Structures are given as C-alpha cells and as structure tokens.
Short mmCIF file of C-alpha atoms and ligand atoms in Angstrom, two decimals:
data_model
loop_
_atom_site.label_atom_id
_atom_site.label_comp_id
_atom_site.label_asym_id
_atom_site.label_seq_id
_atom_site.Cartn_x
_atom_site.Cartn_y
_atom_site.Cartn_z
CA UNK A 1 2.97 -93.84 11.03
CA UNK A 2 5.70 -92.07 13.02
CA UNK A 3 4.75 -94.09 16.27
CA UNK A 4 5.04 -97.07 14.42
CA UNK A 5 8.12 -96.30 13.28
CA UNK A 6 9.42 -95.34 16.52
CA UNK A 7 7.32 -98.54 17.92
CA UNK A 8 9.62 -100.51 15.51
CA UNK A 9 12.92 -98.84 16.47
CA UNK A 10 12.38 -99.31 19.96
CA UNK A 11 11.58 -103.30 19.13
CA UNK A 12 14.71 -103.48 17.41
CA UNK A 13 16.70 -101.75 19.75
CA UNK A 14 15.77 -103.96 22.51
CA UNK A 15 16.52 -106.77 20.46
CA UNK A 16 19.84 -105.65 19.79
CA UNK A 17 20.50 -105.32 22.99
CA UNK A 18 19.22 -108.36 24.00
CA UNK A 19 21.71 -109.92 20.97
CA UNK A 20 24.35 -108.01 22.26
CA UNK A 21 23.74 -109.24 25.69
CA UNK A 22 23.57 -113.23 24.73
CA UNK A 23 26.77 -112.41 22.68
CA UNK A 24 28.45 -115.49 22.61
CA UNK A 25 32.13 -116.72 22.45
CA UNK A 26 33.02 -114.32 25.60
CA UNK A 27 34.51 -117.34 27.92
CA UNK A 28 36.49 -118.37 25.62
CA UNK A 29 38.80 -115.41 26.36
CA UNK A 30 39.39 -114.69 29.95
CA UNK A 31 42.57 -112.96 29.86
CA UNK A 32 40.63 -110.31 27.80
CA UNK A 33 40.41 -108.06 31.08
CA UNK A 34 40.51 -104.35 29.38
CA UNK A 35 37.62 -105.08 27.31
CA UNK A 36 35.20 -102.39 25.70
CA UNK A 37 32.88 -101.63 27.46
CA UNK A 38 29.57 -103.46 26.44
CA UNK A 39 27.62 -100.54 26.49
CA UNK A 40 29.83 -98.91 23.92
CA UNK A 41 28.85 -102.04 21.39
CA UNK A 42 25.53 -101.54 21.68
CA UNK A 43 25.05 -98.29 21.54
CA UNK A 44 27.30 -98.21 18.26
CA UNK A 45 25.37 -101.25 17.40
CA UNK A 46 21.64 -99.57 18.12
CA UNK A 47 22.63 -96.68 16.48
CA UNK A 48 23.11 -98.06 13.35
CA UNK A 49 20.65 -100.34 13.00
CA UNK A 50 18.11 -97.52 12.73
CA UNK A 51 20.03 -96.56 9.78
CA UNK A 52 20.87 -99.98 7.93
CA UNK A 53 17.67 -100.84 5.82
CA UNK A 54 16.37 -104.91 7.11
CA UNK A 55 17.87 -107.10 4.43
CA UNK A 56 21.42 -105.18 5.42
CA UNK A 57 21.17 -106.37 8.90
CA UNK A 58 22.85 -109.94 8.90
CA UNK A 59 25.93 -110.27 10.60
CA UNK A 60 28.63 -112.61 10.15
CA UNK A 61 28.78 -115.56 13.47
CA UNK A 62 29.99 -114.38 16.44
CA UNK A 63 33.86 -114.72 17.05
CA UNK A 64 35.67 -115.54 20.05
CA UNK A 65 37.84 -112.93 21.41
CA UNK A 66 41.15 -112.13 21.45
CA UNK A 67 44.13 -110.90 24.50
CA UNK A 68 43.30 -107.12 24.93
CA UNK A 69 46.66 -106.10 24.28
CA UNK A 70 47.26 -108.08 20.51
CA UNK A 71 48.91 -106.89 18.16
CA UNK A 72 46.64 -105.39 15.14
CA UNK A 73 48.30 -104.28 12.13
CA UNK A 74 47.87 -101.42 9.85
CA UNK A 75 49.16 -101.50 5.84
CA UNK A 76 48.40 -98.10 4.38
CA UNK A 77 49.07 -97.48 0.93
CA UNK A 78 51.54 -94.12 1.05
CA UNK A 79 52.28 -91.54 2.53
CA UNK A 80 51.17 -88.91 -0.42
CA UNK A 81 48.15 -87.02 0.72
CA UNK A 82 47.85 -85.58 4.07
CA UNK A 83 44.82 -87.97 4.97
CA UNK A 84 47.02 -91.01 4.96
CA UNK A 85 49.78 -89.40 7.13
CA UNK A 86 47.43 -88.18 9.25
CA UNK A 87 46.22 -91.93 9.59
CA UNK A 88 50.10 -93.33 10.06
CA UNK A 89 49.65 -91.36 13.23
CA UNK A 90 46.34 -91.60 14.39
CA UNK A 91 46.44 -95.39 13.94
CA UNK A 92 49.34 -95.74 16.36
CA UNK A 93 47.91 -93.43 19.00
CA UNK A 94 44.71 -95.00 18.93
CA UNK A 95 45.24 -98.07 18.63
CA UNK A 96 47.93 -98.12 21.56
CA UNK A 97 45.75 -95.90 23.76
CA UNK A 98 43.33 -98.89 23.19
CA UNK A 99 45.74 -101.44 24.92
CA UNK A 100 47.01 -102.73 21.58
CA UNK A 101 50.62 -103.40 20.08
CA UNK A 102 49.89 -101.66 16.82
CA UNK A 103 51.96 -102.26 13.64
CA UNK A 104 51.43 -99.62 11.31
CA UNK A 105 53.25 -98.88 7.92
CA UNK A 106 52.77 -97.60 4.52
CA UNK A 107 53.95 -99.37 1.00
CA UNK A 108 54.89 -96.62 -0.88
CA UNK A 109 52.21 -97.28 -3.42
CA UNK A 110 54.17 -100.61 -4.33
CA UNK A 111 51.36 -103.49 -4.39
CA UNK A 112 54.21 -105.82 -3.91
CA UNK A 113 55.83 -104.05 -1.04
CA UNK A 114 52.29 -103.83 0.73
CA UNK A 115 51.78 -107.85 -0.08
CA UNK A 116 55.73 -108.32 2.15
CA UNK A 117 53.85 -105.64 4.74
CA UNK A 118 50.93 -107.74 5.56
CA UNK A 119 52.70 -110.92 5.25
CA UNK A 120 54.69 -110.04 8.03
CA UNK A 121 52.08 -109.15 10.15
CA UNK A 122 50.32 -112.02 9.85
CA UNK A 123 54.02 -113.94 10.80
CA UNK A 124 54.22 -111.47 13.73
CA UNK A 125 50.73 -112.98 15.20
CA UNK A 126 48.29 -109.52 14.67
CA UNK A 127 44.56 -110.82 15.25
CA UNK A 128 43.29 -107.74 13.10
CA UNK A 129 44.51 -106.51 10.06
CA UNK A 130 43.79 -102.99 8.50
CA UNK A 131 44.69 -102.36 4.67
CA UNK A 132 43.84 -99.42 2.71
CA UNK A 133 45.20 -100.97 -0.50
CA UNK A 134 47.28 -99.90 -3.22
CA UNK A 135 45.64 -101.67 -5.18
CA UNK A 136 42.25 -102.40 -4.13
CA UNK A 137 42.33 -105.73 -6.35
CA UNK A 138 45.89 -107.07 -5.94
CA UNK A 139 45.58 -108.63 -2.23
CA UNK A 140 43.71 -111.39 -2.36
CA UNK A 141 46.46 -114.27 -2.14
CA UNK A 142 48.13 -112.69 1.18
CA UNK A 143 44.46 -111.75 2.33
CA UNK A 144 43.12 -114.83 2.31
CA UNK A 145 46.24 -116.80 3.72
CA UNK A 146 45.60 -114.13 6.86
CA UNK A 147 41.80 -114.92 6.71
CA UNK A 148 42.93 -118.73 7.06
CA UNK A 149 44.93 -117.70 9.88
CA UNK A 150 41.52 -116.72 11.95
CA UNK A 151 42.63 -112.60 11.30
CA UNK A 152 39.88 -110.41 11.15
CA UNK A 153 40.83 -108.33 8.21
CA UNK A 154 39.25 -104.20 7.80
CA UNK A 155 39.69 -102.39 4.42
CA UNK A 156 40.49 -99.01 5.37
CA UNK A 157 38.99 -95.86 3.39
CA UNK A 158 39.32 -97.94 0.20
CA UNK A 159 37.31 -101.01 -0.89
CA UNK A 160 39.21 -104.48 -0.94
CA UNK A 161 37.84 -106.43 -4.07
CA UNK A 162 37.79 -109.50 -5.34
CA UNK A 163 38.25 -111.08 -2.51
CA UNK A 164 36.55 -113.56 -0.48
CA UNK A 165 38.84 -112.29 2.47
CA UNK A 166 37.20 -108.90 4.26
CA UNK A 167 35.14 -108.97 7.33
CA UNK A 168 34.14 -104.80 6.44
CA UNK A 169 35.27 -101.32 4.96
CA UNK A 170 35.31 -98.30 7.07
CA UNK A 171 35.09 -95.48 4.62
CA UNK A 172 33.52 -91.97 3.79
CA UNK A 173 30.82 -92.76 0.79
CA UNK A 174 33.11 -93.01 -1.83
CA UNK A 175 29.92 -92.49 -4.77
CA UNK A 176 28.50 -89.71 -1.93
CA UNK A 177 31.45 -88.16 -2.29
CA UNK A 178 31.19 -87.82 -5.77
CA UNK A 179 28.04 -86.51 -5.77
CA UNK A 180 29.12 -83.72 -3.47
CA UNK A 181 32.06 -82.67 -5.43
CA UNK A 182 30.06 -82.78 -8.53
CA UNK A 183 27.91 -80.56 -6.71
CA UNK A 184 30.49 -78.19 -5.39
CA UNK A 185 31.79 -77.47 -8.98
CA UNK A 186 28.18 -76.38 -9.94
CA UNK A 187 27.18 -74.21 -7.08
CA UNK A 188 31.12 -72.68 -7.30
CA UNK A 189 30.44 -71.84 -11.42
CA UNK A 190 27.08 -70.37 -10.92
CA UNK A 191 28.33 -68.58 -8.22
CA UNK A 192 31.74 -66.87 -9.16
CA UNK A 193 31.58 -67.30 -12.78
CA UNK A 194 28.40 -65.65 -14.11
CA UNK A 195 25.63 -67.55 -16.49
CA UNK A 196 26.40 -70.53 -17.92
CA UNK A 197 27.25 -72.00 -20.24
CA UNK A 198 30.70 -73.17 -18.35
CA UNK A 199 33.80 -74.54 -19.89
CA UNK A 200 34.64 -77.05 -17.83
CA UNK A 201 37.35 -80.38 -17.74
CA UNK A 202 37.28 -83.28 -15.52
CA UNK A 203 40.15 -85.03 -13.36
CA UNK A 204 39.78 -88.61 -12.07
CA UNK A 205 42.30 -90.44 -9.14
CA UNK A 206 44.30 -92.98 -9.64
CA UNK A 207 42.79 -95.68 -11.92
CA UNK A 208 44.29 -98.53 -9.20
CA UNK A 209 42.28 -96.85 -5.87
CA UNK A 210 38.35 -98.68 -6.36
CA UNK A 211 37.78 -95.04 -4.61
CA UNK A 212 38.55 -93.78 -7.96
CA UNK A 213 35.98 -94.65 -10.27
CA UNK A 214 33.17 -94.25 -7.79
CA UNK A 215 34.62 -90.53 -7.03
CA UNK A 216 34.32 -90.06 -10.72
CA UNK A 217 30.65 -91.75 -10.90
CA UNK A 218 29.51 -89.94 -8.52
CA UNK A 219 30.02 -86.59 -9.45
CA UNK A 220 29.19 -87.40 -13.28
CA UNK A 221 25.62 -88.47 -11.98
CA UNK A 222 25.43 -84.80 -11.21
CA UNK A 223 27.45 -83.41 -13.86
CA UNK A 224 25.88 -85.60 -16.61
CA UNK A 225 22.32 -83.46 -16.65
CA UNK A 226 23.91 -80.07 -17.29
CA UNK A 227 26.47 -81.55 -19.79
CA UNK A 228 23.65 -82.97 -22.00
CA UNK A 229 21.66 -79.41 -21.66
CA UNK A 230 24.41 -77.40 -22.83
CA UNK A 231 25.37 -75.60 -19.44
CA UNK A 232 28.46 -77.37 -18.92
CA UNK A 233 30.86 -77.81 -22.14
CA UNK A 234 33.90 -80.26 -21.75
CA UNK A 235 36.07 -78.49 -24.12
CA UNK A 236 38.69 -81.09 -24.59
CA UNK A 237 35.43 -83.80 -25.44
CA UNK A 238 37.84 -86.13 -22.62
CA UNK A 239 34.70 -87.59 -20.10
CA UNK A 240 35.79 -91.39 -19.58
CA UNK A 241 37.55 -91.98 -16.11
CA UNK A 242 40.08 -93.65 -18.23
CA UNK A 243 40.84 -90.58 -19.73
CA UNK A 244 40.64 -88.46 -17.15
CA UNK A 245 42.37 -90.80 -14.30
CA UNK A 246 45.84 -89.56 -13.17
CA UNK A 247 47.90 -92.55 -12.42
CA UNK A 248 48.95 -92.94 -8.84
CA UNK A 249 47.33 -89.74 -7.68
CA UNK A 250 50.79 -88.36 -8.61
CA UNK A 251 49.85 -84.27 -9.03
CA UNK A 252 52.49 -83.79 -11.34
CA UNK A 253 50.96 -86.08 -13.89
CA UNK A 254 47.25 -83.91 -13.08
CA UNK A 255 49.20 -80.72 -13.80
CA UNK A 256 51.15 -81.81 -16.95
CA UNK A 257 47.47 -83.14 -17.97
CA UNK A 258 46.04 -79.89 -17.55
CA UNK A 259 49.28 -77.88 -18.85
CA UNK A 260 48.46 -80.05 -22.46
CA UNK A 261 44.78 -79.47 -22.33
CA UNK A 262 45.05 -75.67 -21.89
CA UNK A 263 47.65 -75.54 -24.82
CA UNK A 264 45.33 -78.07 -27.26
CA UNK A 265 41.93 -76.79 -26.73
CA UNK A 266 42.03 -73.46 -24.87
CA UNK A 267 43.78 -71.17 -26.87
CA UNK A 268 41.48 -67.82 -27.03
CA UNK A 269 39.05 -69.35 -24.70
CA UNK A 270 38.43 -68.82 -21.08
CA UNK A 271 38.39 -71.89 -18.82
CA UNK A 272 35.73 -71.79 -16.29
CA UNK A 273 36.15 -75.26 -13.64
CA UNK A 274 37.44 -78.34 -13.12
CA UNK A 275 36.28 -81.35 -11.28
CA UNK A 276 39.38 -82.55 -9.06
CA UNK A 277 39.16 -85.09 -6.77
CA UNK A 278 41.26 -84.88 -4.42
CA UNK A 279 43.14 -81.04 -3.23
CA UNK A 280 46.32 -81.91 -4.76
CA UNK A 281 44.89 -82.00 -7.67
CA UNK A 282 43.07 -79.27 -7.58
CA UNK A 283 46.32 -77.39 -6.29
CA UNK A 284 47.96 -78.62 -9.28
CA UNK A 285 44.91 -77.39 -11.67
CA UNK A 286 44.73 -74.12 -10.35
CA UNK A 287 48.89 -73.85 -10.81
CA UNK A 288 48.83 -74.94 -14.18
CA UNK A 289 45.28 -72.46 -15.21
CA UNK A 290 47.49 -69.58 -13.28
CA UNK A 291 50.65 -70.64 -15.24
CA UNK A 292 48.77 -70.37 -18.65
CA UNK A 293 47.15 -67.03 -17.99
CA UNK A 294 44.10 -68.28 -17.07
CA UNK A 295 41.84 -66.78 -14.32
CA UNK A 296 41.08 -69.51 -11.07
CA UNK A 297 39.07 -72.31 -12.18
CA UNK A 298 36.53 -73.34 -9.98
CA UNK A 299 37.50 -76.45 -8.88
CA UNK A 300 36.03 -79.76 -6.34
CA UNK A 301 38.71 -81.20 -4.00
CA UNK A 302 38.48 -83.56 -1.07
CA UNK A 303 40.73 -84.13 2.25
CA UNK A 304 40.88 -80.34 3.32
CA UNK A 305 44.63 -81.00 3.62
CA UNK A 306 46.16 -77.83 5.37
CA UNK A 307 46.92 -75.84 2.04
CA UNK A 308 43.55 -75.87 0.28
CA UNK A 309 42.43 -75.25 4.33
CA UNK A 310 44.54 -71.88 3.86
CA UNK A 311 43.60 -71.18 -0.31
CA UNK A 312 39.98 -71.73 0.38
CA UNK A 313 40.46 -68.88 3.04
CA UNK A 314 42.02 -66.92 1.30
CA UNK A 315 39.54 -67.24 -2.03
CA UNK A 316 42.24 -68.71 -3.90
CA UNK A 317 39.97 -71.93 -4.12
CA UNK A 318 36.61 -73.17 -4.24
CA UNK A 319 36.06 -76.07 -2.13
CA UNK A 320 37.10 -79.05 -0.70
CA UNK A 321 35.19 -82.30 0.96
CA UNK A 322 36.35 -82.83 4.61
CA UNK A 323 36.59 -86.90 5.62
CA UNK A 324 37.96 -86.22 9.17
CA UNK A 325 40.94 -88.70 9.61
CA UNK A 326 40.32 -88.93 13.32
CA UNK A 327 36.95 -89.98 12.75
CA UNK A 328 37.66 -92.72 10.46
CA UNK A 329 40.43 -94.24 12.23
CA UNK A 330 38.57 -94.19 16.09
CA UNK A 331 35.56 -96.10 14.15
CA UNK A 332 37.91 -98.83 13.18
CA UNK A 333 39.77 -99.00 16.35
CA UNK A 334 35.76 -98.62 18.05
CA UNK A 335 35.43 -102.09 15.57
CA UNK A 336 38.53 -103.71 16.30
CA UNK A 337 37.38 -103.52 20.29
CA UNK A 338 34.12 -105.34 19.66
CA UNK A 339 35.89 -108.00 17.84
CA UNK A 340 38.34 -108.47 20.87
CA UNK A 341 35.23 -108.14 23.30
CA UNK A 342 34.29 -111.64 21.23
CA UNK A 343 31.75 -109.71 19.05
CA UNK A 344 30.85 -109.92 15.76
CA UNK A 345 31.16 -107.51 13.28
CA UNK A 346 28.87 -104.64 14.11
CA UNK A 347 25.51 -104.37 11.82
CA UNK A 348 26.96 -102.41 8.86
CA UNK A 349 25.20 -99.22 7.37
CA UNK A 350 25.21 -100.32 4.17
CA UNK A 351 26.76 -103.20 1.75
CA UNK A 352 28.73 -103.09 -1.59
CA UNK A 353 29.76 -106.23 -3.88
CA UNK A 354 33.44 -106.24 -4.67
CA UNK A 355 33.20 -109.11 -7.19
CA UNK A 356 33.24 -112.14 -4.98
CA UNK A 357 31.27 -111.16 -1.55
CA UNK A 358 28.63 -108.49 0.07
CA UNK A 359 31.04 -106.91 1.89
CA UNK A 360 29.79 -104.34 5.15
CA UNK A 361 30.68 -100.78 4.81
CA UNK A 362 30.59 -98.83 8.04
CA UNK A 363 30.66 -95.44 6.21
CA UNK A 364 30.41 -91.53 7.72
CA UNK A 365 29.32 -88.69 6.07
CA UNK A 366 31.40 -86.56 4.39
CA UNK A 367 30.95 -82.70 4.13
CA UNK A 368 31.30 -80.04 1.46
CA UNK A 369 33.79 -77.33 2.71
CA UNK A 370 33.75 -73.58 1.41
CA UNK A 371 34.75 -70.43 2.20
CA UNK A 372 31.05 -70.03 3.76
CA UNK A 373 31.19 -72.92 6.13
CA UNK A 374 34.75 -73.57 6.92
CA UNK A 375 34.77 -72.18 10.36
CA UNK A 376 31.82 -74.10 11.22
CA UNK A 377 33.32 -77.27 9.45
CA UNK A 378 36.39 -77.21 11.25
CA UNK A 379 34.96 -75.63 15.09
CA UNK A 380 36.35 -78.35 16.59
CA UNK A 381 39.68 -78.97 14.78
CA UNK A 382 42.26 -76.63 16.39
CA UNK A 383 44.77 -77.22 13.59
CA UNK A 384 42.88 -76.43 10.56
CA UNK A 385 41.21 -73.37 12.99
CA UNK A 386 44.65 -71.81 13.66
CA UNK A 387 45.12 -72.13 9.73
CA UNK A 388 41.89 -69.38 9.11
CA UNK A 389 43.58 -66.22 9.72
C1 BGC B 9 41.44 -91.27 -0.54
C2 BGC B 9 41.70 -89.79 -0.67
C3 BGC B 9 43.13 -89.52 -1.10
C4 BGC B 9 43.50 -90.39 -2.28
C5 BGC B 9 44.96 -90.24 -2.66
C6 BGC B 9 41.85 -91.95 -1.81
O1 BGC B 9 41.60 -93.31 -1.73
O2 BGC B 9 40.08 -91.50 -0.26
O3 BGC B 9 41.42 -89.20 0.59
O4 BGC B 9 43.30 -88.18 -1.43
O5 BGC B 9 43.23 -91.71 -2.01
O6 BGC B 9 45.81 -90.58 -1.62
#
C-alpha cells in the first residue's frame, strides 16, 4: 500500500514537473529577465500536490507574465495587532528584495478608505494585488473592476467573499486555528486549575473579519463536548459569536465586555478561563479578571505578539497560537513570482466557498505556544528569543 502510494506520488510529481515544464504563456514576456527560478515553482508546486486531495488539484489557465520589476500592491486592513505591522514591513522588504515596486498601506479599518486604497493601485498599473480586508465582504465592486483590469488579486490572512474576483488566500487555517485554541483553554484548565467543572466565558473577533466566525467555530467544535457534559459551565449562558464578537477587534470593547460579565454573573464565584482569540484580547481579559479580584484566567490567544511572548514567560498567561508573519508574507511574494514567471496559480492545499466561487487557500500550519514549548517555538526568531529572559 505504501509503495503504491509512493508509486503514485512519484507519478504525480513527474507530471507536475512535466506541467511545469510545458508552462505556457512564457514568450509572451521577454523583458521578464529576473524571473524565479523554475525550480523554485515546482518544487513549491510538487510539494503540495502530495498534500492537496485529487478533486483540489485544478488550476486556473495559465497566465502570461508580467515585467519583473511591476508594481504589486498591498491593502492591509490596520495597523492594530502586531501581525499586521509586522506585515506593513515584511511586505515592502520582500517584495522589493524580489525586484518589485511594492505599494503597501493599511485602511485604518475603514472599508471605504481600503476601497480608495486599491482603487489607486489599480490606477497606478500594479499587476498583483494583495488585500487582507476590512471587511472580508465589502470589496467586490473595486475587486472585480481590478480583476477586469487582468490583476491577479491574493486575499491575505483573511478570506475575500462574495466575490467572483480572487485568484487565492494565503492564510493560517482559520477553523484549525480554532480548534487549537479551543484546545489550549482545555489542556491550560485541567492543568493549572484543578478538576473540573470550569467556569468558563467565551470572546469572539471582530464580527466583520470572515477569520472571525471560523476562529469561533473552531474552537466551539472542541469546546462544545465538555460544555454539554458539564465540565465546562459558561456562566454568563452568552455562546453565540454574535454575542461574544468584539467589534473591530478593539480590546477595549473585550475588556469592558468582560468588566460587565464579572460584575453580572460572577459575584461570589471564581472564574476559571476564557477563550480569546487573539492576545489582545486575552491581555485585556486577564486585566479586567485582575482588576475585579479575580485570580488569572486561563485564557487562548493567537499572534504571539511580543507582550503575551513576555506574560507567557513569565506565567502570567496561558498560551498563545504563533502564525509567523514572515512565513505568510514570503509564501505570497513565493506566489506572486510564479505568476510573473507566466505561471498559474500554484495547486492550492485546500479550497473554501466564499459565496460565489471555490476559491484556493494556500494555508500553513499554525502552532500552539506555551510556557513548555516557547523556546522551541520561537528557536529561530531572535526577537521573540531575546524577549525569554
Ligand atoms: C488575524 C489575527 C489578528 C486579527 C486582528 C485576524 O484576521 O488573523 O492575526 O489578531 O485579525 O487584527
């Protein structure tokens, strides 16, 4: 069975890189000079498709190329959480240590601001465009004028939806992620908090961010089980995302959330975790249980921004889930090179519907980060290392 298997990767290996090799639509871009190298596309594009099951393995018609030194933009939604500064940066280094003229900015969290952003990018003549939207649903007029326009158009960390208009979405597992931060909160409670049963409350992101929900679905899959048999109680009764989203990821609103749920329903009564997902809003919990008298919660995070790098060190918090920025941005910049080599979109790992299309996710792993595990996590990330003393 296993030589089969391997029988069949090999097959479909060589067949890749035979695909790769025909890849068509290279003439029509000679001054493309600085192009990646083909190796690196196949390899990329090998690698996955051991991964990507066979009905995920169509790929949209090969593209002609594009001038090695383009100009790509990049419309992030804020600057609020480390992870997207870190990208403002990243994105610019990469993408201009790649040859390109890179446009990069960030809207503030203002859908209309972001629509101006990538309006004028497509006016300023960028072949590719990256968006990690505001508003995952709100693009779809200036999306598809760019599409029109022949630009190759990447979601970036967040899902672009309802639209017709998105070639792919590079992204950590956005349910995965979830799942691991659902996860997280149980091993934390059964491990610094005694037997069960655990009082618990739950946090969501901002309702706009598609990342949202499927944060919060994920981790209920796992959470769901032990709140039905009694070992995790939701005190306040409050377990709809809707209830439990905190508009524009703004911690202020988390912690004024938790402030009021600690005065209704906790008076007398010892509050054990809460599922946070992101770190700023786990900060913001932990503030807010400390405030009221409360011991630490145990509490889920995700971006291992520098501070819950230092709290988790110092045992002031649980956990985190680390979605290395660096990562994420040189797999899109990898991507935006095979489209300028005249490739098509790489085979993706796995798909997702966003209303009106498949659309290809090219998604990484992300990884649960505690106290146990954070030198390992972080071995070869000199900044966060420097923070563990
Ligand atoms: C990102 C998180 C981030 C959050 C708020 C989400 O879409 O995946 O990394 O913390 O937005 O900025």
């Amino acid at each position: 069975m296993k030589k089969c298997l391997s029988a069949l990767s090999m097959l479909s290996l060589v067949f890749t890189i035979i695909l790769a090799g025909c890849g068509g639509g290279r003439t029509a871009d000679t001054t493309s000079t600085t192009q990646a190298p083909a190796a690196q596309t196949t390899q990329a594009a090998a690698a996955q498709t051991t991964q990507a099951p066979a009905a995920q393995t169509t790929q949209a018609p090969a593209v002609s190329g594009f001038a090695a030194d383009a100009v790509v933009g990049v419309s992030l939604p804020w600057l609020g959480t480390q992870n997207w500064a870190e990208a403002n940066d990243m994105f610019k280094t990469q993408l201009a240590a790649a040859g390109f003229k890179p446009i990069v900015q960030q809207a503030d969290n203002k859908v209309p601001q972001q629509q101006q952003q990538i309006e004028s990018m497509i006016q300023n003549g960028a072949k590719v465009i990256v968006v990690g939207p505001v508003d995952g649903s709100q693009l779809g007029t200036v999306l598809e004028e760019a599409a029109a326009a022949g630009i190759k158009i990447i979601g970036y960390d967040r899902l672009l939806e309802n639209t017709t208009a998105v070639d792919g979405v590079v992204q950590f597992g956005s349910v995965k992620t979830g799942e691991l931060q659902g996860q997280a909160l149980l091993d934390g409670l059964a491990k610094l908090k005694g037997a069960g049963p655990y009082n618990i409350e739950l946090f969501g992101g901002g309702p706009a961010d598609p990342n949202a929900p499927n944060f919060f679905t994920g981790a209920m899959s796992v959470l769901q089980p032990k709140i039905d048999d009694g070992t995790l109680v939701v005190v306040s009764g409050q377990k709809d995302f809707t209830q439990c989203a905190t508009l524009d990821w703004d911690n202020s609103k988390a912690q004024a959330r938790m402030d009021s749920l600690l005065a209704g329903f906790y008076s007398g009564k010892k509050i054990d975790g809460v599922l946070c997902p992101n770190d700023g809003i786990a900060r913001a919990c932990i503030t807010s249980c400390l405030q009221a008298g409360q011991d630490t919660p145990v509490t889920s995070g995700l971006d291992a921004e520098n501070e819950t790098v230092q709290w988790i060190w110092q045992g002031k918090e649980y956990s985190t889930v680390a979605k290395p920025t660096d990562a994420l941005v040189g797999k899109t910049v990898e991507i935006i090179k095979t489209l300028q080599a005249g490739n098509a979109m790489p085979i993706p790992t796995s798909t997702t519907n966003n209303g009106k299309k498949d659309v290809a996710l090219y998604e990484l792993p992300p990884v649960v980060v505690t106290k146990d595990n954070i030198k390992e996590v972080f071995a070869n990330d000199p900044g966060r290392l420097d923070l563990l003393k």
